[in-house]
Short mmCIF file of C-alpha atoms in Angstrom, two decimals:
data_model
loop_
_atom_site.label_atom_id
_atom_site.label_comp_id
_atom_site.label_asym_id
_atom_site.label_seq_id
_atom_site.Cartn_x
_atom_site.Cartn_y
_atom_site.Cartn_z
CA UNK R 87 0.00 0.00 0.00
CA UNK R 88 1.27 3.44 -0.88
CA UNK R 89 3.63 4.45 -3.67
CA UNK R 90 6.98 2.74 -3.44
CA UNK R 91 9.86 5.13 -3.44
CA UNK R 92 13.01 3.36 -4.45
CA UNK R 93 15.83 5.85 -4.32
CA UNK R 94 18.47 4.62 -6.71
CA UNK R 95 21.64 6.65 -7.21
CA UNK R 96 21.49 8.70 -10.38
CA UNK R 97 24.36 10.85 -11.48
CA UNK R 98 23.02 14.35 -11.97
CA UNK R 99 25.33 17.35 -11.66
CA UNK R 100 24.26 20.52 -9.83
CA UNK R 101 24.22 22.56 -13.05
CA UNK R 102 23.81 26.24 -13.94
CA UNK R 103 21.02 27.91 -11.92
CA UNK R 104 18.64 28.94 -14.71
CA UNK R 105 18.57 25.66 -16.60
CA UNK R 106 18.59 23.66 -13.39
CA UNK R 107 15.69 25.61 -11.93
CA UNK R 108 13.47 25.01 -14.97
CA UNK R 109 14.37 21.35 -14.92
CA UNK R 110 13.70 21.11 -11.18
CA UNK R 111 10.27 22.69 -11.54
CA UNK R 112 9.51 20.25 -14.33
CA UNK R 113 10.61 17.34 -12.19
CA UNK R 114 8.49 18.55 -9.30
CA UNK R 115 5.46 18.80 -11.55
CA UNK R 116 6.08 15.19 -12.54
CA UNK R 117 6.24 14.29 -8.84
CA UNK R 118 2.86 16.01 -8.47
CA UNK R 119 1.55 13.70 -11.16
CA UNK R 120 2.75 10.66 -9.27
CA UNK R 121 6.16 10.10 -10.88
CA UNK R 122 8.28 8.73 -8.04
CA UNK R 123 11.32 8.48 -10.31
CA UNK R 124 11.21 12.26 -10.69
CA UNK R 125 11.36 12.61 -6.90
CA UNK R 126 14.36 10.28 -6.86
CA UNK R 127 16.06 12.55 -9.37
CA UNK R 128 15.30 15.66 -7.33
CA UNK R 129 16.69 14.09 -4.17
CA UNK R 130 19.82 13.02 -6.01
CA UNK R 131 20.34 16.51 -7.44
CA UNK R 132 19.80 18.37 -4.20
CA UNK R 133 20.74 15.97 -1.42
CA UNK R 134 24.34 17.10 -1.15
CA UNK R 135 23.77 20.87 -1.37
CA UNK R 136 20.96 20.71 1.20
CA UNK R 137 22.86 18.51 3.66
CA UNK R 138 26.04 20.54 3.30
CA UNK R 139 24.16 23.81 3.79
CA UNK R 140 22.46 22.46 6.90
CA UNK R 141 25.75 21.03 8.18
CA UNK R 142 27.40 24.41 7.99
CA UNK R 143 24.37 26.06 9.57
CA UNK R 144 24.04 23.75 12.58
CA UNK R 145 27.62 22.39 12.61
CA UNK R 146 26.53 18.86 13.40
CA UNK R 147 26.48 16.20 10.68
CA UNK R 148 23.85 13.93 12.25
CA UNK R 149 21.49 16.83 12.87
CA UNK R 150 22.11 18.16 9.38
CA UNK R 151 21.14 14.85 7.80
CA UNK R 152 18.06 14.60 10.00
CA UNK R 153 16.97 18.11 9.04
CA UNK R 154 17.69 17.37 5.38
CA UNK R 155 15.44 14.32 5.55
CA UNK R 156 12.71 16.57 6.95
CA UNK R 157 13.27 19.03 4.07
CA UNK R 158 12.70 16.34 1.45
CA UNK R 159 9.79 14.91 3.39
CA UNK R 160 8.11 18.31 3.34
CA UNK R 161 8.78 18.60 -0.37
CA UNK R 162 7.18 15.20 -0.90
CA UNK R 163 4.19 16.04 1.32
CA UNK R 164 3.60 19.21 -0.67
CA UNK R 165 3.70 17.46 -4.03
CA UNK R 166 -0.04 17.49 -4.68
CA UNK R 167 -0.36 21.24 -4.22
CA UNK R 168 2.98 22.26 -5.76
CA UNK R 169 2.91 25.23 -8.09
CA UNK R 170 6.10 26.60 -9.69
CA UNK R 171 5.57 30.15 -8.46
CA UNK R 172 9.22 30.46 -7.42
CA UNK R 173 12.43 28.71 -8.37
CA UNK R 174 12.54 25.21 -6.95
CA UNK R 175 15.87 25.83 -5.19
CA UNK R 176 14.44 28.97 -3.59
CA UNK R 177 11.59 26.94 -2.15
CA UNK R 178 13.93 24.13 -1.15
CA UNK R 179 16.36 26.39 0.67
CA UNK R 180 13.56 28.33 2.27
CA UNK R 181 12.37 25.09 3.89
CA UNK R 182 15.94 24.18 4.83
CA UNK R 183 16.68 27.62 6.28
CA UNK R 184 13.44 27.63 8.22
CA UNK R 185 14.21 24.24 9.76
CA UNK R 186 17.80 25.23 10.53
CA UNK R 187 16.80 28.49 12.18
CA UNK R 188 14.18 26.69 14.27
CA UNK R 189 16.68 24.05 15.35
CA UNK R 190 19.32 26.66 16.22
CA UNK R 191 16.79 28.63 18.24
CA UNK R 192 15.54 25.54 20.06
CA UNK R 193 19.02 24.23 20.81
CA UNK R 194 20.97 27.41 21.28
CA UNK R 195 22.53 26.85 24.68
CA UNK R 196 22.68 23.07 24.77
CA UNK R 197 24.17 22.49 21.37
CA UNK R 198 26.70 25.25 20.90
CA UNK R 199 29.59 23.76 22.84
CA UNK R 200 28.58 20.18 22.07
CA UNK R 201 28.61 20.84 18.32
CA UNK R 202 31.97 22.59 18.39
CA UNK R 203 33.46 19.76 20.44
CA UNK R 204 32.06 17.20 18.02
CA UNK R 205 33.38 19.09 15.04
CA UNK R 206 36.85 19.17 16.56
CA UNK R 207 36.71 15.38 16.82
CA UNK R 208 35.19 14.95 13.36
CA UNK R 209 37.68 17.42 11.97
CA UNK R 210 40.54 15.46 13.44
CA UNK R 211 39.19 12.27 11.90
CA UNK R 212 38.89 13.93 8.51
CA UNK R 213 42.37 15.33 8.77
CA UNK R 214 43.78 11.90 9.46
CA UNK R 215 42.17 10.69 6.28
CA UNK R 216 43.55 13.65 4.31
CA UNK R 217 46.83 13.29 2.52
CA UNK R 218 48.59 15.92 4.67
CA UNK R 219 52.29 15.13 4.51
CA UNK R 220 52.99 15.84 8.18
CA UNK R 221 51.32 16.27 11.52
CA UNK R 222 52.25 19.94 11.85
CA UNK R 223 50.53 20.90 8.60
CA UNK R 224 47.53 18.87 9.62
CA UNK R 225 47.35 20.67 12.97
CA UNK R 226 47.67 24.09 11.34
CA UNK R 227 44.95 23.20 8.89
CA UNK R 228 42.72 21.93 11.69
CA UNK R 229 43.30 25.11 13.62
CA UNK R 230 42.34 27.26 10.62
CA UNK R 231 39.27 25.11 10.11
CA UNK R 232 38.26 25.64 13.70
CA UNK R 233 38.65 29.40 13.30
CA UNK R 234 36.46 29.37 10.19
CA UNK R 235 33.76 27.28 11.86
CA UNK R 236 33.76 29.50 14.93
CA UNK R 237 33.63 32.67 12.84
CA UNK R 238 30.67 31.36 10.86
CA UNK R 239 29.02 30.03 14.01
CA UNK R 240 29.26 33.43 15.68
CA UNK R 241 27.42 35.20 12.89
CA UNK R 242 23.76 36.03 13.57
CA UNK R 243 21.68 33.22 12.05
CA UNK R 244 20.32 35.17 9.10
CA UNK R 245 23.77 36.50 8.20
CA UNK R 246 25.11 32.95 8.52
CA UNK R 247 22.43 31.58 6.21
CA UNK R 248 23.05 34.39 3.71
CA UNK R 249 26.81 33.79 3.64
CA UNK R 250 26.42 30.02 3.28
CA UNK R 251 23.94 30.35 0.44
CA UNK R 252 26.07 32.99 -1.27
CA UNK R 253 29.45 31.35 -0.77
CA UNK R 254 28.77 27.61 -1.00
CA UNK R 255 25.48 27.27 -2.88
CA UNK R 256 26.21 30.24 -5.17
CA UNK R 257 22.59 31.30 -5.17
CA UNK R 258 21.76 34.64 -6.80
CA UNK R 259 21.09 37.66 -4.60
CA UNK R 260 17.42 37.67 -5.58
CA UNK R 261 17.11 34.01 -4.63
CA UNK R 262 18.77 34.44 -1.25
CA UNK R 263 16.53 37.44 -0.58
CA UNK R 264 13.48 35.33 -1.45
CA UNK R 265 14.68 32.55 0.86
CA UNK R 266 15.19 34.98 3.73
CA UNK R 267 12.04 36.88 2.83
CA UNK R 268 13.68 40.27 2.65
CA UNK R 269 14.34 42.77 -0.11
CA UNK R 270 17.36 42.30 -2.33
CA UNK R 271 18.73 45.58 -1.02
CA UNK R 272 18.39 44.39 2.58
CA UNK R 273 20.03 41.11 1.64
CA UNK R 274 23.04 42.82 0.07
CA UNK R 275 23.42 44.95 3.18
CA UNK R 276 23.16 41.84 5.37
CA UNK R 277 25.72 40.00 3.28
CA UNK R 278 28.17 42.85 3.19
CA UNK R 279 28.00 43.21 6.99
CA UNK R 280 28.48 39.46 7.41
CA UNK R 281 31.56 39.38 5.19
CA UNK R 282 32.91 42.48 6.89
CA UNK R 283 32.66 40.62 10.21
CA UNK R 284 34.31 37.53 8.74
CA UNK R 285 37.16 39.59 7.28
CA UNK R 286 37.78 41.12 10.68
CA UNK R 287 37.64 37.77 12.51
CA UNK R 288 39.74 35.82 10.01
CA UNK R 289 42.27 38.51 9.08
CA UNK R 290 44.94 36.92 11.30
CA UNK R 291 44.74 33.68 9.32
CA UNK R 292 46.12 35.40 6.26
CA UNK R 293 48.77 37.21 8.23
CA UNK R 294 50.14 33.98 9.63
CA UNK R 295 50.73 32.36 6.24
CA UNK A 434 40.32 60.04 12.51
CA UNK A 435 37.69 57.65 11.18
CA UNK A 436 38.59 55.70 8.09
CA UNK A 437 36.48 56.82 5.12
CA UNK A 438 35.58 53.93 2.90
CA UNK A 439 35.55 54.19 -0.84
CA UNK A 440 32.00 54.83 -2.13
CA UNK A 441 32.21 51.40 -3.74
CA UNK A 442 31.93 49.96 -0.24
CA UNK A 443 29.21 52.22 1.10
CA UNK A 444 26.62 51.66 -1.59
CA UNK A 445 24.83 48.31 -1.33
CA UNK A 446 24.80 47.77 -5.07
CA UNK A 447 28.43 48.70 -5.50
CA UNK A 448 29.46 46.62 -2.50
CA UNK A 449 27.71 43.60 -3.98
CA UNK A 450 29.59 44.12 -7.24
CA UNK A 451 32.85 44.37 -5.31
CA UNK A 452 32.03 41.12 -3.52
CA UNK A 453 31.32 39.42 -6.83
CA UNK A 454 34.58 40.84 -8.20
CA UNK A 455 36.49 39.45 -5.23
CA UNK A 456 34.83 36.07 -5.82
CA UNK A 457 35.65 36.27 -9.54
CA UNK A 458 31.98 35.96 -10.49
CA UNK A 459 31.78 38.98 -12.76
CA UNK A 460 31.76 38.88 -16.54
CA UNK A 461 35.02 39.85 -18.21
CA UNK A 462 33.96 43.36 -19.22
CA UNK A 463 32.72 44.35 -15.75
CA UNK A 464 35.73 42.71 -14.12
CA UNK A 465 38.04 44.76 -16.33
CA UNK A 466 36.36 47.96 -15.13
CA UNK A 467 36.84 46.90 -11.53
CA UNK A 468 40.46 45.98 -12.27
CA UNK A 469 41.13 49.60 -13.13
CA UNK A 470 39.35 50.91 -10.02
CA UNK A 471 41.01 48.45 -7.63
CA UNK A 472 44.42 49.28 -9.08
CA UNK A 473 43.87 52.91 -8.08
CA UNK A 474 41.91 52.49 -4.80
CA UNK A 475 43.88 51.30 -1.77
CA UNK A 476 40.72 50.77 0.26
CA UNK A 477 39.11 48.51 -2.31
CA UNK A 478 42.37 46.72 -3.02
CA UNK A 479 42.71 45.85 0.67
CA UNK A 480 39.07 44.82 0.84
CA UNK A 481 39.37 42.56 -2.20
CA UNK A 482 42.56 40.94 -0.90
CA UNK A 483 40.98 40.37 2.50
CA UNK A 484 37.77 39.05 0.96
CA UNK A 485 39.71 36.60 -1.19
CA UNK A 486 41.59 35.37 1.86
CA UNK A 487 38.29 34.80 3.64
CA UNK A 488 36.93 32.96 0.61
CA UNK A 489 40.02 30.76 0.56
CA UNK A 490 39.62 29.97 4.24
CA UNK A 491 35.92 29.17 3.73
CA UNK A 492 36.85 26.87 0.85
CA UNK A 493 38.88 24.76 3.26
CA UNK A 494 35.74 23.92 5.21
CA UNK A 495 34.70 20.79 3.43
CA UNK A 496 31.64 18.95 4.73
CA UNK A 497 31.73 15.35 5.82
CA UNK A 498 30.44 12.56 3.60
CA UNK A 499 26.75 11.96 3.78
CA UNK A 500 25.69 8.63 5.29
CA UNK A 501 25.39 5.92 2.65
CA UNK A 502 21.89 5.01 3.84
CA UNK A 503 20.50 8.58 3.60
CA UNK A 504 18.32 7.81 0.58
CA UNK A 505 17.18 4.49 2.00
CA UNK A 506 16.16 6.11 5.28
CA UNK A 507 14.28 8.81 3.43
CA UNK A 508 12.46 6.20 1.34
CA UNK A 509 11.52 4.33 4.52
CA UNK A 510 10.13 7.48 6.13
CA UNK A 511 8.08 8.28 3.05
CA UNK A 512 6.77 4.73 2.82
CA UNK A 513 5.89 4.77 6.53
CA UNK A 514 3.92 8.00 6.07
CA UNK A 515 2.11 6.58 3.06
CA UNK A 516 1.20 3.40 4.94
CA UNK A 517 -0.01 5.33 7.96
CA UNK A 518 -2.31 7.45 5.82
CA UNK A 519 -5.97 6.94 6.93
CA UNK A 520 -8.05 5.12 4.31
CA UNK A 521 -10.63 7.89 4.11
CA UNK A 522 -8.00 10.30 2.83
CA UNK A 523 -8.01 8.26 -0.37
CA UNK A 524 -11.70 8.95 -0.90
CA UNK A 525 -11.35 12.61 -1.77
CA UNK A 526 -12.61 12.71 -5.36
CA UNK A 527 -10.92 16.07 -5.88
CA UNK A 528 -7.45 14.85 -4.95
CA UNK A 529 -5.18 14.78 -8.01
CA UNK A 530 -3.95 11.36 -9.02
CA UNK A 531 -0.63 10.50 -7.55
CA UNK A 532 -0.57 6.83 -8.46
CA UNK A 533 -2.32 4.64 -10.96
CA UNK A 534 -4.68 3.13 -8.39
CA UNK A 535 -5.79 6.38 -6.80
CA UNK A 536 -8.39 7.35 -9.41
CA UNK A 537 -10.10 4.05 -8.76
CA UNK A 538 -10.34 4.60 -5.02
CA UNK A 539 -13.24 7.09 -4.86
CA UNK A 540 -15.16 5.02 -7.39
CA UNK A 541 -14.41 1.87 -5.44
CA UNK A 542 -15.57 3.51 -2.23
CA UNK A 543 -18.76 4.71 -3.90
CA UNK A 544 -19.43 1.20 -5.19
CA UNK A 545 -18.83 -0.18 -1.73
CA UNK A 546 -21.33 2.26 -0.31
CA UNK A 547 -23.95 1.25 -2.88
CA UNK A 548 -23.30 -2.40 -2.13
CA UNK A 549 -23.62 -1.70 1.55
CA UNK A 550 -26.92 0.11 1.11
CA UNK A 551 -28.22 -2.74 -1.05
CA UNK A 552 -27.12 -5.31 1.45
CA UNK A 553 -28.67 -3.39 4.33
CA UNK A 554 -32.01 -3.57 2.57
CA UNK A 555 -31.83 -7.35 2.46
CA UNK A 556 -30.50 -7.49 6.05
CA UNK A 557 -27.55 -9.92 5.75
CA UNK A 558 -25.53 -11.17 8.63
CA UNK A 559 -22.11 -9.65 9.21
CA UNK A 560 -20.27 -12.55 7.55
CA UNK A 561 -22.59 -12.64 4.56
CA UNK A 562 -22.17 -8.91 4.25
CA UNK A 563 -18.37 -9.25 4.03
CA UNK A 564 -18.53 -12.08 1.51
CA UNK A 565 -20.87 -10.24 -0.82
CA UNK A 566 -18.91 -7.01 -0.62
CA UNK A 567 -15.64 -8.80 -1.34
CA UNK A 568 -17.15 -10.44 -4.39
CA UNK A 569 -17.98 -7.12 -6.01
CA UNK A 570 -14.66 -5.40 -5.52
CA UNK A 571 -11.07 -6.47 -5.61
CA UNK A 572 -9.73 -4.50 -2.67
CA UNK A 573 -6.62 -4.51 -0.62
CA UNK A 574 -7.59 -6.86 2.22
CA UNK A 575 -6.60 -4.51 5.03
CA UNK A 576 -8.36 -1.61 3.39
CA UNK A 577 -11.44 -3.72 2.80
CA UNK A 578 -11.47 -4.72 6.45
CA UNK A 579 -11.16 -1.10 7.57
CA UNK A 580 -13.89 -0.03 5.17
CA UNK A 581 -16.19 -2.81 6.30
CA UNK A 582 -15.67 -1.97 9.96
CA UNK A 583 -16.81 1.56 9.33
CA UNK A 584 -19.73 0.43 7.23
CA UNK A 585 -20.75 -2.04 9.93
CA UNK A 586 -20.98 0.85 12.34
CA UNK A 587 -23.21 2.65 9.86
CA UNK A 588 -25.26 -0.50 9.38
CA UNK A 589 -25.96 -0.62 13.09
CA UNK A 590 -27.23 2.91 12.89
CA UNK A 591 -29.32 1.80 9.91
CA UNK A 592 -30.84 -1.01 12.00
CA UNK A 593 -31.83 1.56 14.59
CA UNK A 594 -33.44 3.69 11.87
CA UNK A 595 -35.27 0.65 10.46
CA UNK A 596 -36.67 -0.08 13.93
CA UNK A 597 -37.97 3.48 14.23
CA UNK A 598 -39.52 3.25 10.71
CA UNK A 599 -41.23 -0.03 11.61
CA UNK A 600 -42.74 1.58 14.71
CA UNK A 601 -44.01 4.50 12.63
CA UNK A 602 -45.69 2.14 10.11
CA UNK A 603 -47.44 0.26 12.93
CA UNK A 604 -48.78 3.56 14.32
CA UNK A 605 -50.43 4.33 10.97
#
């Protein structure tokens, strides 16, 4: 009983925004019509960007994957009433940002130190797997990574989301503004302030090299 | 004395262009214009250099691999939601088709209702009722059972109404 969703891996690059958005809307309309393979394709195209965005927002891999699952669940639940009134990625990241902001708000005190501690451990594990030629370089790299994570983590949540979408997802200003439900002008101001803060906090990293 | 920023950094539009220039996202023609400005403006040159250093640092923050069973877990959650969906939610004749069997559901339910009304008139036992209903429609067994349970409840109400009707006829 119920449609069977078999998620098979499909190679589908995260292509140029305009073409991708049209294709995504088309896929979502097929999902609305009952095409489960189209949903599989959408998940495959957007799984990594969504998880990675959420990971950098909440700085906890397990939580990020849990929130990402919820994002795709909400997309699936909304399939019957989906209308392509906005770009698919705008809608997707609006859901993701909303869930991330809620989680951050709900777990502000409890999770902050725990997440940073976990990331230090996870970072160390990743560094061991990296092909760093010596321990000293690995430690320096880990230290820089910690500085970056802390700098991002200290940004106000909306600035953090804006930077992550701008830097890592390469969304357009108009899209980010739509996700954060503000004007494009307000978004640019938000982004500029966020980067100004990051430049101030991370300036010493460049000086030490 | 306060540092006075270049107007490129005080206007939101210009600042966004400068950010895009630092990230090397501008088209060649616009980038060339900024090249000339940055070459002459110490403030913007420092800003661009600093911004590029930040971008480089941010690039080093690579996320961990996603769990191999992410898709499988998502599929399980979706399937669990679908299976938990109450049977009456499938009866909405206005719901768009999401699977090949869904258009048949409202029609099937309507047929079941007609069968039930017909069977009530002849007053079958509960077992006879189930047998006859099953003959008419090829339903998912669990769904048929759920449907029949609800119809049985309605049948009991129908028996009460028949009793009241019988009393009324006797009074006339």
